[in-house]
Amino acid sequence: MENQSQSKIEAPSSRALAKATGIALLIALILLFTAVLPAEYGFDPLKTGKALGLTGISQTEVKIKGATPAPAPGQTGVYTPQPKIYKVDSEDFQLRPGEGVEMKYHMQKGAGMVYGWKANGKLTFEFHGEPDQKPNKDYFESYELDDKIGKDSSYGSFTAPSTGIHGWFWKNSGDKEVMFHLTVAGFFDSAKMFAGGPPDDVPIEDAK
């Protein structure tokens, strides 16, 4: 019977493990200083990043991060030139219970206006407009309506969707007298007040 020798697998010694670990660490350090730092952070102490063309990568990333973001669709600023300076108007109103009043400003299509009104009590109201060219005499465009609960103030900006008169109708639906103040500024050319009878022309002023 022939004896068969079996080879014995020996675990690597501690010295061999330490040597392998040292070599791996050395390779990692070389890669860190020659490639990673120049490419990621622009730090190139050995000048190997420049020689290998890696430093441009980090510079490109910095430029991208610092670049002005492109505006999203629908967020581009809109510039609308106007032939004259904008107008301003300020009015005070006093409504007894059940009374209403309407204030309208004539604006060209695309013209803008900022506004604010504040009352010492709630008023029901509608913000609406009437184009100069109406399909019928009763036609109007409603922008905001609160004819149930009412508000004691409203602030905002408005761009005229059509050439015509645009403004508010307020009504005191409560049982106490209400006073309120309206301030507007914008590109309108005339103003009218409706208080139950024929409309009254309201003088407006250029901004100073």
mmCIF file of C-alpha atoms in Angstrom:
data_model
loop_
_atom_site.group_PDB
_atom_site.id
_atom_site.type_symbol
_atom_site.label_atom_id
_atom_site.label_comp_id
_atom_site.label_asym_id
_atom_site.label_seq_id
_atom_site.Cartn_x
_atom_site.Cartn_y
_atom_site.Cartn_z
ATOM 1 C CA MET A 1 0.000 0.000 0.000
ATOM 2 C CA GLU A 2 1.447 3.230 -1.126
ATOM 3 C CA ASN A 3 1.608 6.084 1.386
ATOM 4 C CA GLN A 4 0.120 9.328 0.129
ATOM 5 C CA SER A 5 1.470 12.503 1.595
ATOM 6 C CA GLN A 6 -1.107 15.203 2.306
ATOM 7 C CA SER A 7 0.055 18.756 2.130
ATOM 8 C CA LYS A 8 -0.655 20.775 5.186
ATOM 9 C CA ILE A 9 -2.126 24.291 4.630
ATOM 10 C CA GLU A 10 -0.503 26.719 6.939
ATOM 11 C CA ALA A 11 -2.029 30.102 7.876
ATOM 12 C CA PRO A 12 0.069 33.110 6.928
ATOM 13 C CA SER A 13 2.276 34.390 9.676
ATOM 14 C CA SER A 14 1.667 37.703 11.488
ATOM 15 C CA ARG A 15 4.717 39.127 9.739
ATOM 16 C CA ALA A 16 3.246 38.290 6.317
ATOM 17 C CA LEU A 17 -0.087 39.843 7.251
ATOM 18 C CA ALA A 18 1.564 43.017 8.462
ATOM 19 C CA LYS A 19 3.596 43.232 5.274
ATOM 20 C CA ALA A 20 0.478 42.805 3.087
ATOM 21 C CA THR A 21 -1.413 45.413 5.105
ATOM 22 C CA GLY A 22 1.458 47.861 4.790
ATOM 23 C CA ILE A 23 1.594 47.402 1.023
ATOM 24 C CA ALA A 24 -2.174 47.965 0.697
ATOM 25 C CA LEU A 25 -1.979 51.102 2.855
ATOM 26 C CA LEU A 26 0.903 52.429 0.785
ATOM 27 C CA ILE A 27 -1.035 51.884 -2.447
ATOM 28 C CA ALA A 28 -4.091 53.629 -0.958
ATOM 29 C CA LEU A 29 -1.987 56.645 0.080
ATOM 30 C CA ILE A 30 -0.409 56.854 -3.363
ATOM 31 C CA LEU A 31 -3.855 56.828 -5.004
ATOM 32 C CA LEU A 32 -5.124 59.400 -2.505
ATOM 33 C CA PHE A 33 -2.373 61.925 -3.227
ATOM 34 C CA THR A 34 -1.958 61.253 -6.942
ATOM 35 C CA ALA A 35 -5.607 60.928 -8.024
ATOM 36 C CA VAL A 36 -8.341 61.413 -5.421
ATOM 37 C CA LEU A 37 -7.255 64.713 -3.842
ATOM 38 C CA PRO A 38 -6.424 66.445 -7.162
ATOM 39 C CA ALA A 39 -9.643 65.255 -8.823
ATOM 40 C CA GLU A 40 -12.108 65.803 -5.963
ATOM 41 C CA TYR A 41 -10.668 68.768 -4.069
ATOM 42 C CA GLY A 42 -8.097 70.380 -6.380
ATOM 43 C CA PHE A 43 -5.320 69.619 -3.841
ATOM 44 C CA ASP A 44 -2.270 68.472 -5.832
ATOM 45 C CA PRO A 45 0.864 68.369 -3.592
ATOM 46 C CA LEU A 46 2.749 65.953 -5.889
ATOM 47 C CA LYS A 47 1.666 67.729 -9.146
ATOM 48 C CA THR A 48 0.512 64.366 -10.460
ATOM 49 C CA GLY A 49 -3.066 65.572 -10.803
ATOM 50 C CA LYS A 50 -1.998 68.315 -13.204
ATOM 51 C CA ALA A 51 0.130 65.879 -15.184
ATOM 52 C CA LEU A 52 -2.763 63.435 -15.448
ATOM 53 C CA GLY A 53 -5.342 66.174 -16.177
ATOM 54 C CA LEU A 54 -7.347 65.504 -13.017
ATOM 55 C CA THR A 55 -7.376 68.959 -11.415
ATOM 56 C CA GLY A 56 -9.792 70.320 -14.036
ATOM 57 C CA ILE A 57 -12.487 67.967 -12.749
ATOM 58 C CA SER A 58 -12.739 69.693 -9.369
ATOM 59 C CA GLN A 59 -12.657 73.158 -10.967
ATOM 60 C CA THR A 60 -15.524 72.220 -13.269
ATOM 61 C CA GLU A 61 -17.599 70.998 -10.324
ATOM 62 C CA VAL A 62 -17.008 74.256 -8.445
ATOM 63 C CA LYS A 63 -18.193 76.254 -11.427
ATOM 64 C CA ILE A 64 -21.295 74.132 -11.782
ATOM 65 C CA LYS A 65 -22.166 74.422 -8.114
ATOM 66 C CA GLY A 66 -21.669 78.193 -8.168
ATOM 67 C CA ALA A 67 -23.532 78.782 -11.417
ATOM 68 C CA THR A 68 -26.832 80.649 -11.442
ATOM 69 C CA PRO A 69 -29.653 78.101 -11.775
ATOM 70 C CA ALA A 70 -31.703 78.349 -14.907
ATOM 71 C CA PRO A 71 -35.242 79.611 -14.246
ATOM 72 C CA ALA A 72 -37.956 76.993 -14.284
ATOM 73 C CA PRO A 73 -40.713 77.262 -16.894
ATOM 74 C CA GLY A 74 -43.295 79.832 -15.848
ATOM 75 C CA GLN A 75 -40.929 81.634 -13.454
ATOM 76 C CA THR A 76 -39.288 83.999 -15.913
ATOM 77 C CA GLY A 77 -39.654 87.668 -14.988
ATOM 78 C CA VAL A 78 -42.088 89.629 -17.130
ATOM 79 C CA TYR A 79 -41.220 93.167 -18.213
ATOM 80 C CA THR A 80 -44.049 95.320 -19.579
ATOM 81 C CA PRO A 81 -43.078 98.872 -20.618
ATOM 82 C CA GLN A 82 -45.646 101.637 -20.215
ATOM 83 C CA PRO A 83 -45.848 105.029 -22.006
ATOM 84 C CA LYS A 84 -46.543 107.066 -18.854
ATOM 85 C CA ILE A 85 -45.827 107.056 -15.129
ATOM 86 C CA TYR A 86 -48.199 105.039 -12.964
ATOM 87 C CA LYS A 87 -51.157 106.552 -11.112
ATOM 88 C CA VAL A 88 -52.098 106.476 -7.442
ATOM 89 C CA ASP A 89 -55.454 106.756 -5.717
ATOM 90 C CA SER A 90 -56.637 106.614 -2.124
ATOM 91 C CA GLU A 91 -60.288 106.599 -1.057
ATOM 92 C CA ASP A 92 -62.241 106.421 2.216
ATOM 93 C CA PHE A 93 -65.717 104.862 2.364
ATOM 94 C CA GLN A 94 -68.460 104.616 4.953
ATOM 95 C CA LEU A 95 -71.276 102.092 4.518
ATOM 96 C CA ARG A 96 -74.384 101.748 6.641
ATOM 97 C CA PRO A 97 -75.979 98.291 6.982
ATOM 98 C CA GLY A 98 -77.278 97.119 3.602
ATOM 99 C CA GLU A 99 -75.388 99.772 1.621
ATOM 100 C CA GLY A 100 -72.921 99.041 -1.180
ATOM 101 C CA VAL A 101 -70.400 100.920 -3.286
ATOM 102 C CA GLU A 102 -68.348 100.121 -6.379
ATOM 103 C CA MET A 103 -64.937 101.466 -7.425
ATOM 104 C CA LYS A 104 -63.530 100.817 -10.906
ATOM 105 C CA TYR A 105 -60.296 101.737 -12.711
ATOM 106 C CA HIS A 106 -59.865 101.779 -16.469
ATOM 107 C CA MET A 107 -56.804 99.776 -17.544
ATOM 108 C CA GLN A 108 -55.295 98.596 -20.789
ATOM 109 C CA LYS A 109 -54.843 94.867 -21.323
ATOM 110 C CA GLY A 110 -51.634 93.708 -19.614
ATOM 111 C CA ALA A 111 -51.368 96.780 -17.357
ATOM 112 C CA GLY A 112 -50.604 96.121 -13.690
ATOM 113 C CA MET A 113 -51.915 97.412 -10.390
ATOM 114 C CA VAL A 114 -51.202 96.831 -6.709
ATOM 115 C CA TYR A 115 -53.936 97.390 -4.157
ATOM 116 C CA GLY A 116 -54.975 97.135 -0.556
ATOM 117 C CA TRP A 117 -58.117 97.852 1.404
ATOM 118 C CA LYS A 118 -58.810 97.573 5.112
ATOM 119 C CA ALA A 119 -62.076 97.935 7.042
ATOM 120 C CA ASN A 120 -63.118 98.088 10.680
ATOM 121 C CA GLY A 121 -65.656 95.317 10.031
ATOM 122 C CA LYS A 122 -66.375 92.560 7.540
ATOM 123 C CA LEU A 123 -67.614 93.386 4.047
ATOM 124 C CA THR A 124 -68.857 91.040 1.363
ATOM 125 C CA PHE A 125 -67.310 91.899 -1.975
ATOM 126 C CA GLU A 126 -66.484 90.954 -5.533
ATOM 127 C CA PHE A 127 -63.380 91.888 -7.500
ATOM 128 C CA HIS A 128 -64.356 91.921 -11.170
ATOM 129 C CA GLY A 129 -64.000 93.663 -14.514
ATOM 130 C CA GLU A 130 -65.918 94.680 -17.611
ATOM 131 C CA PRO A 131 -64.114 94.751 -20.988
ATOM 132 C CA ASP A 132 -64.661 97.745 -23.240
ATOM 133 C CA GLN A 133 -65.730 95.299 -25.944
ATOM 134 C CA LYS A 134 -68.369 93.073 -24.316
ATOM 135 C CA PRO A 135 -70.253 90.263 -26.055
ATOM 136 C CA ASN A 136 -73.409 91.538 -24.320
ATOM 137 C CA LYS A 137 -74.312 94.394 -21.978
ATOM 138 C CA ASP A 138 -74.443 92.187 -18.870
ATOM 139 C CA TYR A 139 -71.060 90.491 -19.436
ATOM 140 C CA PHE A 140 -68.369 90.806 -16.749
ATOM 141 C CA GLU A 141 -65.321 88.825 -15.549
ATOM 142 C CA SER A 142 -65.121 87.796 -11.885
ATOM 143 C CA TYR A 143 -61.672 87.537 -10.254
ATOM 144 C CA GLU A 144 -62.489 87.086 -6.563
ATOM 145 C CA LEU A 145 -65.832 86.632 -4.835
ATOM 146 C CA ASP A 146 -66.746 86.516 -1.153
ATOM 147 C CA ASP A 147 -70.483 87.112 -0.821
ATOM 148 C CA LYS A 148 -71.050 84.807 2.175
ATOM 149 C CA ILE A 149 -68.658 85.437 5.067
ATOM 150 C CA GLY A 150 -66.825 88.593 3.990
ATOM 151 C CA LYS A 151 -63.433 90.023 4.900
ATOM 152 C CA ASP A 152 -62.094 93.097 6.657
ATOM 153 C CA SER A 153 -59.042 93.459 4.378
ATOM 154 C CA SER A 154 -57.497 92.373 1.110
ATOM 155 C CA TYR A 155 -54.090 93.029 -0.473
ATOM 156 C CA GLY A 156 -52.579 91.957 -3.767
ATOM 157 C CA SER A 157 -51.494 92.681 -7.316
ATOM 158 C CA PHE A 158 -53.499 92.479 -10.517
ATOM 159 C CA THR A 159 -52.802 92.339 -14.257
ATOM 160 C CA ALA A 160 -55.696 93.333 -16.482
ATOM 161 C CA PRO A 161 -56.770 90.424 -18.724
ATOM 162 C CA SER A 162 -58.611 92.821 -21.044
ATOM 163 C CA THR A 163 -58.877 96.540 -21.755
ATOM 164 C CA GLY A 164 -61.734 97.883 -19.647
ATOM 165 C CA ILE A 165 -62.759 98.838 -16.118
ATOM 166 C CA HIS A 166 -61.632 96.678 -13.213
ATOM 167 C CA GLY A 167 -62.352 97.013 -9.509
ATOM 168 C CA TRP A 168 -64.502 96.072 -6.548
ATOM 169 C CA PHE A 169 -68.058 96.062 -5.316
ATOM 170 C CA TRP A 170 -68.364 96.088 -1.521
ATOM 171 C CA LYS A 171 -71.501 95.625 0.557
ATOM 172 C CA ASN A 172 -72.095 95.982 4.265
ATOM 173 C CA SER A 173 -74.100 92.840 4.988
ATOM 174 C CA GLY A 174 -73.866 93.306 8.749
ATOM 175 C CA ASP A 175 -75.904 95.333 11.211
ATOM 176 C CA LYS A 176 -73.286 97.974 12.073
ATOM 177 C CA GLU A 177 -71.736 100.796 10.120
ATOM 178 C CA VAL A 178 -68.397 99.930 8.491
ATOM 179 C CA MET A 179 -65.643 102.300 7.377
ATOM 180 C CA PHE A 180 -62.800 101.244 5.123
ATOM 181 C CA HIS A 181 -59.844 102.683 3.227
ATOM 182 C CA LEU A 182 -58.684 101.737 -0.293
ATOM 183 C CA THR A 183 -55.241 102.436 -1.764
ATOM 184 C CA VAL A 184 -54.249 101.555 -5.333
ATOM 185 C CA ALA A 185 -51.244 102.264 -7.545
ATOM 186 C CA GLY A 186 -50.838 101.186 -11.129
ATOM 187 C CA PHE A 187 -51.169 101.886 -14.817
ATOM 188 C CA PHE A 188 -54.791 103.014 -15.037
ATOM 189 C CA ASP A 189 -55.989 106.158 -16.809
ATOM 190 C CA SER A 190 -59.299 106.938 -15.095
ATOM 191 C CA ALA A 191 -61.494 105.951 -12.159
ATOM 192 C CA LYS A 192 -65.217 105.847 -11.500
ATOM 193 C CA MET A 193 -67.310 105.357 -8.375
ATOM 194 C CA PHE A 194 -70.751 103.724 -8.478
ATOM 195 C CA ALA A 195 -72.968 104.351 -5.446
ATOM 196 C CA GLY A 196 -76.470 103.527 -6.642
ATOM 197 C CA GLY A 197 -76.824 106.247 -9.248
ATOM 198 C CA PRO A 198 -74.882 107.330 -12.330
ATOM 199 C CA PRO A 199 -71.118 106.763 -12.001
ATOM 200 C CA ASP A 200 -69.020 109.637 -10.678
ATOM 201 C CA ASP A 201 -65.595 110.394 -12.165
ATOM 202 C CA VAL A 202 -62.909 110.239 -9.495
ATOM 203 C CA PRO A 203 -59.743 112.338 -9.927
ATOM 204 C CA ILE A 204 -56.493 110.348 -9.919
ATOM 205 C CA GLU A 205 -52.906 111.555 -9.633
ATOM 206 C CA ASP A 206 -49.527 110.687 -11.122
ATOM 207 C CA ALA A 207 -47.110 109.078 -8.705
ATOM 208 C CA LYS A 208 -44.636 111.582 -7.227
#
